[in-house]
Amino acid sequence: MASKSDYKASSIQVLQGLEAVRKRPAMYIGSTDRNGLHHIFTEILDNSVDEAIGGYCTRIWVTLHKDGSLSVKDNGRGIPIEIHSQTKVSTLETVMTNLHAGGKFEEGAYKVSGGLHGVGMKCTNALSEWMITTVRRDGGVYQQEYKRGVPQAPVKKVGSIENETGTEHRFMPDSDIFTETDFDFKEIVRKCRQHAYLTAGLRISILDERIDEGKEKPIFDLYFEDGIKSYVLFMNIDEKMVNEIPFYVNKEYEGVVVEAAIQYTNGMDENVKCYTNNIINPEGGTHLAGFRTALTSAINTYAQKSDLLKGLTTSLNGDDVREGLTAVVSVKVTDPQFEGQTKIKLNNPEVKNAVTKVLRDELLTYFDEHPKEAKSIVDKAILSYKAKAAAKAARDAVIRKSALESTTLPGKLADCISNDPKDCELYIVEGDSAGGSAKQGRDRHTQAVLPLRGKIINTNKYRVDRVLGNNEFKDITTALGVGIGTSLDIGKLRYHKIVIMSDADVDGLHITTLVLTLLFRFFRPLVEQGYVYVAQPPLHKVEIGKKKYYFLNDSEKDAFVKKAKSAGKTPVANRFKGLGEMNPDQLWETTMNPENRALKQVHIEDGEEAEKTFEMLMGSEVPPRRRFIQRYAKKANLDV
Ligand code: 0RA
């Protein structure tokens, strides 16, 4: 037994540890909202799942009690209760209060705790108003009770039991800590379901006792005899299968346990989920890399050996073998390393090798033993290969035939005199009448004008061949002179300023967006390198006698009018309806003259944001687009 002074010394350590957790709970469990609340359940569940992964536990019971507490019970070995050599108190107390004790207990095999905020049972204990842990082992029932993490007495034996072992935790989340203390049954089921799929043979039962008397209490029994093989079948439940019999492997290689299940659908989508120690890695990592290498290599090897690649000029590539692929890759690693703060990508280099090795060998065996499935999988990949090759050939042919071949400048382009691109500007102008004004009003030496007559194509909505056939697209492409696609050469750009000029109303904004979308999709380097601008035509004209003043917005105009009136003048204000309303001189003065004009340079601050904005504006989803245009139309300001 521990001496009195030992017990005291350890209690001080416990208090210090608890204080840290209770003072800054978010640092340990992420947040103190609904997510944090469910996180302290996860910490407890994960420990029982670890016991199951180790092969010592087959059942877990989760109960949501009427009083608001939650319990997790397992039939594992039971947390050891004997006195810990370093801390001089029970091992149970040591792990529940996380006294810093190294050694045996810490050396668990494949710990789930490699995930985000893997902080252990101590945190759940510290953040619970009360917690009771019961251990059944060695013929006895042992118990310890805690309040806000503080043990109320040493572990004591409360009964005897034969032939039963396991651990049971029951805890009441502390309402001083959490903004919400009601557990969500669905969320609990979701977390348990994932573990059940990933731990073949483990049965997790969930009971909600909070339901009123007389009503049926929900019970959930999660059990998947075939683990991730069941998971893959479940993911494909509504699909047509290419290989009815899924591929499945579960093997250890140099300390890494590799488990994978694969089944192809006849669709196009790829759906691969990766896990490390039962934690999902949304961005994959070394296990995904190994998996892809093995899959491509094994399929090519088998296809070659079976003489299935006749007529193909190269081997099948990664894209080909991943079309229609549904797979789960789950690895167990003793010391998982993740990339970045969020730990969503696995980094252990040895895992790639292990996954490649195990999967390559086992896939080849599977192919040999299931020639029918193997041929279907290879045929599917070949189909993808051929479809891609055909699409590329067609695209190349169209590109060559259209934009790139025609070098004669479009007839409606009024080019400038200068040949030095640095000095030259191309005004892309909406509509014929505005185009006419711009042609007359411009500085012919440096300013070229391309009026757009027809409707400019929405390049986000149509396939490349349609876009390339569009006359307005061809005109812009030839005028720019840089070519497109892989042959785009920015050195050939004929104008260093490309200015989109359209009306400051909703239609004008729409046209501007269409042109920007086109430039963004087909001439992105021009946008990235700052060659693209949007002109800012004025909205208002104010005349005082013979003098004319122009304003970009309402507030500037109003202020001017007010001031002029207070000086006894009689200003006459007019709103421009469109560019076409201005005569050539006015257009030059207000919008094209480098001395007066306000040009807006188009920036890609964040490529992805820009892409999303274009998607939204130009994609086929109408309501968000309408909202965006309505919201921003007044500002007439598309600063991407
Ligand atoms: C380490 C060693 C042993 C049991 C456990 C951990 C254990 C921990 C938890 C947490 C929840 N349920 C658990 N079940 C088991 C025992 C080692 C032995 O008996 O030799």
PDB file of C-alpha atoms in Angstrom, residues 160-437:
ATOM      1  CA  SER A 160     -16.364  -9.970  -6.428  1.00  0.00           C
ATOM      2  CA  ILE A 161     -17.054 -11.365  -9.846  1.00  0.00           C
ATOM      3  CA  GLU A 162     -15.912 -14.482 -11.642  1.00  0.00           C
ATOM      4  CA  ASN A 163     -15.117 -14.792 -15.345  1.00  0.00           C
ATOM      5  CA  GLU A 164     -15.758 -11.178 -16.191  1.00  0.00           C
ATOM      6  CA  THR A 165     -13.307  -8.421 -16.978  1.00  0.00           C
ATOM      7  CA  GLY A 166     -13.680  -4.925 -18.306  1.00  0.00           C
ATOM      8  CA  THR A 167     -13.774  -1.207 -17.671  1.00  0.00           C
ATOM      9  CA  GLU A 168     -16.744   1.089 -17.185  1.00  0.00           C
ATOM     10  CA  HIS A 169     -16.634   4.887 -17.054  1.00  0.00           C
ATOM     11  CA  ARG A 170     -19.630   7.020 -16.173  1.00  0.00           C
ATOM     12  CA  PHE A 171     -19.296  10.782 -16.207  1.00  0.00           C
ATOM     13  CA  MET A 172     -21.386  13.948 -15.903  1.00  0.00           C
ATOM     14  CA  PRO A 173     -20.125  16.826 -18.057  1.00  0.00           C
ATOM     15  CA  ASP A 174     -19.529  19.930 -15.935  1.00  0.00           C
ATOM     16  CA  SER A 175     -22.007  22.710 -16.745  1.00  0.00           C
ATOM     17  CA  ASP A 176     -19.474  25.227 -15.378  1.00  0.00           C
ATOM     18  CA  ILE A 177     -17.272  24.316 -18.335  1.00  0.00           C
ATOM     19  CA  PHE A 178     -19.571  23.437 -21.228  1.00  0.00           C
ATOM     20  CA  THR A 179     -22.008  25.806 -22.892  1.00  0.00           C
ATOM     21  CA  GLU A 180     -24.097  22.762 -23.766  1.00  0.00           C
ATOM     22  CA  THR A 181     -24.327  19.502 -21.809  1.00  0.00           C
ATOM     23  CA  ASP A 182     -26.924  17.480 -23.746  1.00  0.00           C
ATOM     24  CA  PHE A 183     -25.359  14.649 -25.681  1.00  0.00           C
ATOM     25  CA  ASP A 184     -26.663  14.213 -29.198  1.00  0.00           C
ATOM     26  CA  PHE A 185     -27.653  10.606 -29.851  1.00  0.00           C
ATOM     27  CA  LYS A 186     -26.984  10.904 -33.581  1.00  0.00           C
ATOM     28  CA  GLU A 187     -23.502  12.292 -33.047  1.00  0.00           C
ATOM     29  CA  ILE A 188     -22.709   9.513 -30.579  1.00  0.00           C
ATOM     30  CA  VAL A 189     -23.927   6.917 -33.121  1.00  0.00           C
ATOM     31  CA  ARG A 190     -21.867   8.548 -35.878  1.00  0.00           C
ATOM     32  CA  LYS A 191     -18.658   8.310 -33.853  1.00  0.00           C
ATOM     33  CA  CYS A 192     -19.367   4.733 -32.841  1.00  0.00           C
ATOM     34  CA  ARG A 193     -20.263   3.661 -36.380  1.00  0.00           C
ATOM     35  CA  GLN A 194     -16.901   4.712 -37.717  1.00  0.00           C
ATOM     36  CA  HIS A 195     -15.092   2.703 -35.054  1.00  0.00           C
ATOM     37  CA  ALA A 196     -17.325  -0.312 -35.648  1.00  0.00           C
ATOM     38  CA  TYR A 197     -16.524  -0.366 -39.364  1.00  0.00           C
ATOM     39  CA  LEU A 198     -12.837   0.019 -38.711  1.00  0.00           C
ATOM     40  CA  THR A 199     -12.631  -2.667 -36.052  1.00  0.00           C
ATOM     41  CA  ALA A 200     -13.945  -5.884 -37.548  1.00  0.00           C
ATOM     42  CA  GLY A 201     -15.790  -8.045 -35.052  1.00  0.00           C
ATOM     43  CA  LEU A 202     -16.324  -5.304 -32.467  1.00  0.00           C
ATOM     44  CA  ARG A 203     -19.942  -4.820 -31.420  1.00  0.00           C
ATOM     45  CA  ILE A 204     -20.941  -1.399 -30.103  1.00  0.00           C
ATOM     46  CA  SER A 205     -24.400  -1.029 -28.553  1.00  0.00           C
ATOM     47  CA  ILE A 206     -25.821   2.399 -27.833  1.00  0.00           C
ATOM     48  CA  LEU A 207     -28.830   2.978 -25.580  1.00  0.00           C
ATOM     49  CA  ASP A 208     -30.629   6.251 -24.964  1.00  0.00           C
ATOM     50  CA  GLU A 209     -32.377   6.095 -21.586  1.00  0.00           C
ATOM     51  CA  ARG A 210     -33.354   9.746 -21.573  1.00  0.00           C
ATOM     52  CA  ILE A 211     -36.546   8.984 -23.472  1.00  0.00           C
ATOM     53  CA  ASP A 212     -39.748   9.208 -21.387  1.00  0.00           C
ATOM     54  CA  GLU A 213     -41.241   6.148 -19.704  1.00  0.00           C
ATOM     55  CA  GLY A 214     -43.506   4.202 -21.971  1.00  0.00           C
ATOM     56  CA  LYS A 215     -41.871   5.400 -25.176  1.00  0.00           C
ATOM     57  CA  GLU A 216     -39.532   3.113 -27.002  1.00  0.00           C
ATOM     58  CA  LYS A 217     -35.907   3.801 -26.151  1.00  0.00           C
ATOM     59  CA  PRO A 218     -33.602   3.874 -29.154  1.00  0.00           C
ATOM     60  CA  ILE A 219     -31.006   1.136 -29.211  1.00  0.00           C
ATOM     61  CA  PHE A 220     -28.310   0.942 -31.813  1.00  0.00           C
ATOM     62  CA  ASP A 221     -26.260  -2.145 -32.394  1.00  0.00           C
ATOM     63  CA  LEU A 222     -23.253  -1.589 -34.599  1.00  0.00           C
ATOM     64  CA  TYR A 223     -21.437  -4.702 -35.708  1.00  0.00           C
ATOM     65  CA  PHE A 224     -19.604  -5.368 -38.955  1.00  0.00           C
ATOM     66  CA  GLU A 225     -18.150  -8.819 -39.152  1.00  0.00           C
ATOM     67  CA  ASP A 226     -16.134  -7.927 -42.240  1.00  0.00           C
ATOM     68  CA  GLY A 227     -15.034  -4.476 -41.066  1.00  0.00           C
ATOM     69  CA  ILE A 228     -13.973  -2.174 -43.863  1.00  0.00           C
ATOM     70  CA  LYS A 229     -15.108  -4.701 -46.453  1.00  0.00           C
ATOM     71  CA  SER A 230     -18.637  -4.095 -45.151  1.00  0.00           C
ATOM     72  CA  TYR A 231     -17.899  -0.380 -45.244  1.00  0.00           C
ATOM     73  CA  VAL A 232     -16.985  -0.478 -48.935  1.00  0.00           C
ATOM     74  CA  LEU A 233     -20.090  -2.526 -49.741  1.00  0.00           C
ATOM     75  CA  PHE A 234     -22.140   0.026 -47.797  1.00  0.00           C
ATOM     76  CA  MET A 235     -20.606   2.959 -49.708  1.00  0.00           C
ATOM     77  CA  ASN A 236     -21.486   1.257 -52.993  1.00  0.00           C
ATOM     78  CA  ILE A 237     -24.968   0.243 -51.952  1.00  0.00           C
ATOM     79  CA  ASP A 238     -26.752   2.154 -54.727  1.00  0.00           C
ATOM     80  CA  GLU A 239     -24.171   1.523 -57.449  1.00  0.00           C
ATOM     81  CA  LYS A 240     -23.561  -1.025 -60.158  1.00  0.00           C
ATOM     82  CA  MET A 241     -20.445  -3.018 -59.384  1.00  0.00           C
ATOM     83  CA  VAL A 242     -17.551  -3.926 -61.670  1.00  0.00           C
ATOM     84  CA  ASN A 243     -16.155  -6.564 -59.307  1.00  0.00           C
ATOM     85  CA  GLU A 244     -18.919  -8.132 -57.237  1.00  0.00           C
ATOM     86  CA  ILE A 245     -16.362  -9.705 -54.885  1.00  0.00           C
ATOM     87  CA  PRO A 246     -14.440  -6.879 -53.206  1.00  0.00           C
ATOM     88  CA  PHE A 247     -10.710  -7.106 -52.710  1.00  0.00           C
ATOM     89  CA  TYR A 248      -9.767  -7.322 -49.046  1.00  0.00           C
ATOM     90  CA  VAL A 249      -6.499  -7.562 -47.150  1.00  0.00           C
ATOM     91  CA  ASN A 250      -5.400  -7.318 -43.529  1.00  0.00           C
ATOM     92  CA  LYS A 251      -1.692  -7.883 -43.008  1.00  0.00           C
ATOM     93  CA  GLU A 252       1.199  -6.622 -40.969  1.00  0.00           C
ATOM     94  CA  TYR A 253       4.462  -5.556 -42.564  1.00  0.00           C
ATOM     95  CA  GLU A 254       7.392  -4.373 -40.446  1.00  0.00           C
ATOM     96  CA  GLY A 255       5.209  -3.152 -37.602  1.00  0.00           C
ATOM     97  CA  VAL A 256       2.563  -1.473 -39.765  1.00  0.00           C
ATOM     98  CA  VAL A 257      -0.836  -3.155 -39.977  1.00  0.00           C
ATOM     99  CA  VAL A 258      -2.295  -2.597 -43.429  1.00  0.00           C
ATOM    100  CA  GLU A 259      -5.986  -3.157 -44.048  1.00  0.00           C
ATOM    101  CA  ALA A 260      -7.686  -2.282 -47.311  1.00  0.00           C
ATOM    102  CA  ALA A 261     -10.890  -3.032 -49.177  1.00  0.00           C
ATOM    103  CA  ILE A 262     -11.487  -2.189 -52.832  1.00  0.00           C
ATOM    104  CA  GLN A 263     -14.508  -2.368 -55.063  1.00  0.00           C
ATOM    105  CA  TYR A 264     -15.092  -0.671 -58.410  1.00  0.00           C
ATOM    106  CA  THR A 265     -18.388   0.810 -59.531  1.00  0.00           C
ATOM    107  CA  ASN A 266     -19.229   1.406 -63.161  1.00  0.00           C
ATOM    108  CA  GLY A 267     -19.355   5.172 -62.468  1.00  0.00           C
ATOM    109  CA  MET A 268     -16.653   7.795 -62.828  1.00  0.00           C
ATOM    110  CA  ASP A 269     -16.160   8.908 -59.246  1.00  0.00           C
ATOM    111  CA  GLU A 270     -13.266   8.035 -57.001  1.00  0.00           C
ATOM    112  CA  ASN A 271     -14.088   7.563 -53.333  1.00  0.00           C
ATOM    113  CA  VAL A 272     -11.131   6.560 -51.179  1.00  0.00           C
ATOM    114  CA  LYS A 273     -11.136   6.971 -47.416  1.00  0.00           C
ATOM    115  CA  CYS A 274      -7.924   6.733 -45.419  1.00  0.00           C
ATOM    116  CA  TYR A 275      -7.524   6.091 -41.714  1.00  0.00           C
ATOM    117  CA  THR A 276      -4.674   5.896 -39.261  1.00  0.00           C
ATOM    118  CA  ASN A 277      -5.440   4.143 -35.985  1.00  0.00           C
ATOM    119  CA  ASN A 278      -9.151   4.559 -36.781  1.00  0.00           C
ATOM    120  CA  ILE A 279      -8.816   8.313 -37.322  1.00  0.00           C
ATOM    121  CA  ILE A 280      -9.835   9.608 -40.718  1.00  0.00           C
ATOM    122  CA  ASN A 281      -7.197  11.506 -42.705  1.00  0.00           C
ATOM    123  CA  PRO A 282      -9.164  13.647 -45.133  1.00  0.00           C
ATOM    124  CA  GLU A 283      -6.030  14.632 -47.025  1.00  0.00           C
ATOM    125  CA  GLY A 284      -4.558  11.173 -47.182  1.00  0.00           C
ATOM    126  CA  GLY A 285      -0.805  10.996 -46.771  1.00  0.00           C
ATOM    127  CA  THR A 286       1.772   8.251 -47.039  1.00  0.00           C
ATOM    128  CA  HIS A 287      -0.812   5.429 -46.848  1.00  0.00           C
ATOM    129  CA  LEU A 288      -2.747   6.933 -49.757  1.00  0.00           C
ATOM    130  CA  ALA A 289       0.467   7.411 -51.738  1.00  0.00           C
ATOM    131  CA  GLY A 290       1.428   3.776 -51.154  1.00  0.00           C
ATOM    132  CA  PHE A 291      -2.055   2.614 -52.049  1.00  0.00           C
ATOM    133  CA  ARG A 292      -2.053   4.471 -55.369  1.00  0.00           C
ATOM    134  CA  THR A 293       1.386   3.207 -56.320  1.00  0.00           C
ATOM    135  CA  ALA A 294       0.389  -0.372 -55.564  1.00  0.00           C
ATOM    136  CA  LEU A 295      -2.912  -0.157 -57.414  1.00  0.00           C
ATOM    137  CA  THR A 296      -1.434   1.298 -60.613  1.00  0.00           C
ATOM    138  CA  SER A 297       1.482  -1.097 -60.543  1.00  0.00           C
ATOM    139  CA  ALA A 298      -0.537  -4.245 -59.818  1.00  0.00           C
ATOM    140  CA  ILE A 299      -3.183  -3.530 -62.448  1.00  0.00           C
ATOM    141  CA  ASN A 300      -0.541  -2.836 -65.106  1.00  0.00           C
ATOM    142  CA  THR A 301       1.462  -5.907 -64.175  1.00  0.00           C
ATOM    143  CA  TYR A 302      -1.568  -8.159 -64.340  1.00  0.00           C
ATOM    144  CA  ALA A 303      -2.870  -6.576 -67.553  1.00  0.00           C
ATOM    145  CA  GLN A 304       0.494  -6.957 -69.249  1.00  0.00           C
ATOM    146  CA  LYS A 305       0.910 -10.536 -68.095  1.00  0.00           C
ATOM    147  CA  SER A 306      -2.571 -11.405 -69.319  1.00  0.00           C
ATOM    148  CA  ASP A 307      -2.009  -9.656 -72.639  1.00  0.00           C
ATOM    149  CA  LEU A 308      -4.872  -7.232 -72.080  1.00  0.00           C
ATOM    150  CA  LEU A 309      -3.018  -4.053 -73.085  1.00  0.00           C
ATOM    151  CA  LYS A 310      -2.918  -4.709 -76.831  1.00  0.00           C
ATOM    152  CA  GLY A 311      -3.109  -1.535 -78.891  1.00  0.00           C
ATOM    153  CA  LEU A 312      -2.254   0.811 -76.042  1.00  0.00           C
ATOM    154  CA  THR A 313       0.771   3.031 -76.588  1.00  0.00           C
ATOM    155  CA  THR A 314       1.566   3.571 -72.893  1.00  0.00           C
ATOM    156  CA  SER A 315       0.711   1.798 -69.666  1.00  0.00           C
ATOM    157  CA  LEU A 316      -2.422   2.689 -67.699  1.00  0.00           C
ATOM    158  CA  ASN A 317      -1.902   5.675 -65.466  1.00  0.00           C
ATOM    159  CA  GLY A 318      -3.208   6.592 -62.014  1.00  0.00           C
ATOM    160  CA  ASP A 319      -6.253   8.436 -63.335  1.00  0.00           C
ATOM    161  CA  ASP A 320      -7.271   5.453 -65.424  1.00  0.00           C
ATOM    162  CA  VAL A 321      -7.156   2.938 -62.595  1.00  0.00           C
ATOM    163  CA  ARG A 322      -8.988   5.252 -60.194  1.00  0.00           C
ATOM    164  CA  GLU A 323     -12.111   5.841 -62.218  1.00  0.00           C
ATOM    165  CA  GLY A 324     -15.053   4.303 -60.346  1.00  0.00           C
ATOM    166  CA  LEU A 325     -12.822   3.262 -57.470  1.00  0.00           C
ATOM    167  CA  THR A 326     -14.285   2.885 -53.991  1.00  0.00           C
ATOM    168  CA  ALA A 327     -11.796   1.964 -51.302  1.00  0.00           C
ATOM    169  CA  VAL A 328     -10.969   2.142 -47.633  1.00  0.00           C
ATOM    170  CA  VAL A 329      -7.345   2.087 -46.543  1.00  0.00           C
ATOM    171  CA  SER A 330      -6.796   1.725 -42.833  1.00  0.00           C
ATOM    172  CA  VAL A 331      -3.387   1.491 -41.208  1.00  0.00           C
ATOM    173  CA  LYS A 332      -2.334   0.922 -37.627  1.00  0.00           C
ATOM    174  CA  VAL A 333       0.919   2.602 -36.669  1.00  0.00           C
ATOM    175  CA  THR A 334       2.530   2.796 -33.234  1.00  0.00           C
ATOM    176  CA  ASP A 335       3.853   6.331 -33.589  1.00  0.00           C
ATOM    177  CA  PRO A 336       1.687   8.231 -36.054  1.00  0.00           C
ATOM    178  CA  GLN A 337       3.067  11.544 -37.331  1.00  0.00           C
ATOM    179  CA  PHE A 338       0.742  14.010 -38.980  1.00  0.00           C
ATOM    180  CA  GLU A 339       1.423  16.974 -41.160  1.00  0.00           C
ATOM    181  CA  GLY A 340       0.373  20.431 -40.075  1.00  0.00           C
ATOM    182  CA  GLN A 341      -1.734  21.639 -37.182  1.00  0.00           C
ATOM    183  CA  THR A 342      -4.900  19.820 -38.078  1.00  0.00           C
ATOM    184  CA  LYS A 343      -3.227  16.412 -38.361  1.00  0.00           C
ATOM    185  CA  ILE A 344      -5.306  15.428 -41.326  1.00  0.00           C
ATOM    186  CA  LYS A 345      -2.478  14.018 -43.427  1.00  0.00           C
ATOM    187  CA  LEU A 346      -0.299  11.091 -42.406  1.00  0.00           C
ATOM    188  CA  ASN A 347       3.445  11.626 -42.671  1.00  0.00           C
ATOM    189  CA  ASN A 348       5.193   8.421 -41.524  1.00  0.00           C
ATOM    190  CA  PRO A 349       7.465   7.492 -44.454  1.00  0.00           C
ATOM    191  CA  GLU A 350       7.655   3.788 -43.554  1.00  0.00           C
ATOM    192  CA  VAL A 351       3.899   3.478 -44.063  1.00  0.00           C
ATOM    193  CA  LYS A 352       4.124   4.124 -47.801  1.00  0.00           C
ATOM    194  CA  ASN A 353       6.491   1.235 -48.280  1.00  0.00           C
ATOM    195  CA  ALA A 354       4.440  -1.111 -46.108  1.00  0.00           C
ATOM    196  CA  VAL A 355       1.182  -0.294 -47.895  1.00  0.00           C
ATOM    197  CA  THR A 356       2.757  -0.596 -51.350  1.00  0.00           C
ATOM    198  CA  LYS A 357       4.364  -3.918 -50.519  1.00  0.00           C
ATOM    199  CA  VAL A 358       1.340  -5.552 -48.874  1.00  0.00           C
ATOM    200  CA  LEU A 359      -1.170  -4.287 -51.425  1.00  0.00           C
ATOM    201  CA  ARG A 360       0.853  -5.047 -54.531  1.00  0.00           C
ATOM    202  CA  ASP A 361       1.391  -8.655 -53.554  1.00  0.00           C
ATOM    203  CA  GLU A 362      -2.145  -9.219 -52.343  1.00  0.00           C
ATOM    204  CA  LEU A 363      -3.741  -7.510 -55.337  1.00  0.00           C
ATOM    205  CA  LEU A 364      -1.794  -9.751 -57.705  1.00  0.00           C
ATOM    206  CA  THR A 365      -2.955 -12.778 -55.740  1.00  0.00           C
ATOM    207  CA  TYR A 366      -6.547 -11.521 -55.854  1.00  0.00           C
ATOM    208  CA  PHE A 367      -6.327 -10.981 -59.624  1.00  0.00           C
ATOM    209  CA  ASP A 368      -4.947 -14.489 -60.133  1.00  0.00           C
ATOM    210  CA  GLU A 369      -7.671 -16.011 -57.993  1.00  0.00           C
ATOM    211  CA  HIS A 370     -10.486 -13.907 -59.450  1.00  0.00           C
ATOM    212  CA  PRO A 371      -9.758 -13.679 -63.201  1.00  0.00           C
ATOM    213  CA  LYS A 372     -13.308 -12.548 -64.018  1.00  0.00           C
ATOM    214  CA  GLU A 373     -13.185  -9.591 -61.619  1.00  0.00           C
ATOM    215  CA  ALA A 374      -9.608  -8.832 -62.673  1.00  0.00           C
ATOM    216  CA  LYS A 375     -10.555  -8.603 -66.340  1.00  0.00           C
ATOM    217  CA  SER A 376     -13.529  -6.332 -65.558  1.00  0.00           C
ATOM    218  CA  ILE A 377     -11.289  -3.995 -63.564  1.00  0.00           C
ATOM    219  CA  VAL A 378      -8.645  -3.844 -66.293  1.00  0.00           C
ATOM    220  CA  ASP A 379     -11.295  -3.328 -68.982  1.00  0.00           C
ATOM    221  CA  LYS A 380     -12.740  -0.461 -66.991  1.00  0.00           C
ATOM    222  CA  ALA A 381      -9.316   1.216 -66.727  1.00  0.00           C
ATOM    223  CA  ILE A 382      -8.675   0.679 -70.449  1.00  0.00           C
ATOM    224  CA  LEU A 383     -12.015   2.293 -71.236  1.00  0.00           C
ATOM    225  CA  SER A 384     -11.000   5.334 -69.215  1.00  0.00           C
ATOM    226  CA  TYR A 385      -7.596   5.384 -70.950  1.00  0.00           C
ATOM    227  CA  LYS A 386      -9.169   5.269 -74.402  1.00  0.00           C
ATOM    228  CA  ALA A 387     -11.846   7.838 -73.585  1.00  0.00           C
ATOM    229  CA  LYS A 388      -9.224  10.255 -72.333  1.00  0.00           C
ATOM    230  CA  ALA A 389      -6.982   9.739 -75.341  1.00  0.00           C
ATOM    231  CA  ALA A 390      -9.930  10.284 -77.687  1.00  0.00           C
ATOM    232  CA  ALA A 391     -11.048  13.401 -75.860  1.00  0.00           C
ATOM    233  CA  LYS A 392      -7.544  14.831 -75.935  1.00  0.00           C
ATOM    234  CA  ALA A 393      -7.108  14.157 -79.630  1.00  0.00           C
ATOM    235  CA  ALA A 394     -10.441  15.809 -80.372  1.00  0.00           C
ATOM    236  CA  ARG A 395      -9.557  18.801 -78.223  1.00  0.00           C
ATOM    237  CA  ASP A 396      -6.143  19.227 -79.796  1.00  0.00           C
ATOM    238  CA  ALA A 397      -7.656  19.023 -83.252  1.00  0.00           C
ATOM    239  CA  VAL A 398     -10.251  21.669 -82.450  1.00  0.00           C
ATOM    240  CA  ILE A 399      -7.703  23.956 -80.842  1.00  0.00           C
ATOM    241  CA  ARG A 400      -5.400  23.713 -83.843  1.00  0.00           C
ATOM    242  CA  LYS A 401      -8.227  24.318 -86.270  1.00  0.00           C
ATOM    243  CA  SER A 402      -9.739  27.284 -84.526  1.00  0.00           C
ATOM    244  CA  ALA A 403      -8.074  29.981 -82.582  1.00  0.00           C
ATOM    245  CA  LEU A 404      -4.462  29.113 -83.157  1.00  0.00           C
ATOM    246  CA  GLU A 405      -4.646  28.723 -86.877  1.00  0.00           C
ATOM    247  CA  SER A 406      -6.205  32.059 -87.679  1.00  0.00           C
ATOM    248  CA  THR A 407      -3.633  34.786 -87.408  1.00  0.00           C
ATOM    249  CA  THR A 408      -5.516  37.420 -89.335  1.00  0.00           C
ATOM    250  CA  LEU A 409      -6.816  39.965 -86.896  1.00  0.00           C
ATOM    251  CA  PRO A 410     -10.583  40.158 -86.575  1.00  0.00           C
ATOM    252  CA  GLY A 411     -12.256  42.652 -88.875  1.00  0.00           C
ATOM    253  CA  LYS A 412     -14.007  44.536 -86.150  1.00  0.00           C
ATOM    254  CA  LEU A 413     -10.809  45.142 -84.233  1.00  0.00           C
ATOM    255  CA  ALA A 414      -9.668  48.745 -84.563  1.00  0.00           C
ATOM    256  CA  ASP A 415      -5.992  48.196 -83.862  1.00  0.00           C
ATOM    257  CA  CYS A 416      -3.568  50.809 -82.621  1.00  0.00           C
ATOM    258  CA  ILE A 417      -0.582  52.162 -84.517  1.00  0.00           C
ATOM    259  CA  SER A 418       2.171  51.373 -82.046  1.00  0.00           C
ATOM    260  CA  ASN A 419       3.794  47.932 -82.224  1.00  0.00           C
ATOM    261  CA  ASP A 420       5.261  48.037 -78.767  1.00  0.00           C
ATOM    262  CA  PRO A 421       3.038  45.930 -76.481  1.00  0.00           C
ATOM    263  CA  LYS A 422       4.222  47.890 -73.437  1.00  0.00           C
ATOM    264  CA  ASP A 423       2.488  50.987 -74.756  1.00  0.00           C
ATOM    265  CA  CYS A 424      -0.546  49.251 -76.189  1.00  0.00           C
ATOM    266  CA  GLU A 425      -3.968  48.849 -74.667  1.00  0.00           C
ATOM    267  CA  LEU A 426      -6.859  46.705 -75.835  1.00  0.00           C
ATOM    268  CA  TYR A 427     -10.338  47.929 -74.951  1.00  0.00           C
ATOM    269  CA  ILE A 428     -12.869  45.125 -75.037  1.00  0.00           C
ATOM    270  CA  VAL A 429     -16.161  46.968 -75.331  1.00  0.00           C
ATOM    271  CA  GLU A 430     -19.724  45.828 -74.978  1.00  0.00           C
ATOM    272  CA  GLY A 431     -22.066  46.704 -77.816  1.00  0.00           C
ATOM    273  CA  ASP A 432     -21.762  48.392 -81.178  1.00  0.00           C
ATOM    274  CA  SER A 433     -22.631  51.960 -80.267  1.00  0.00           C
ATOM    275  CA  ALA A 434     -20.214  52.113 -77.352  1.00  0.00           C
ATOM    276  CA  GLY A 435     -17.664  50.431 -79.611  1.00  0.00           C
ATOM    277  CA  GLY A 436     -18.218  53.183 -82.185  1.00  0.00           C
ATOM    278  CA  SER A 437     -17.737  55.949 -79.620  1.00  0.00           C
TER     279      SER A 437
END
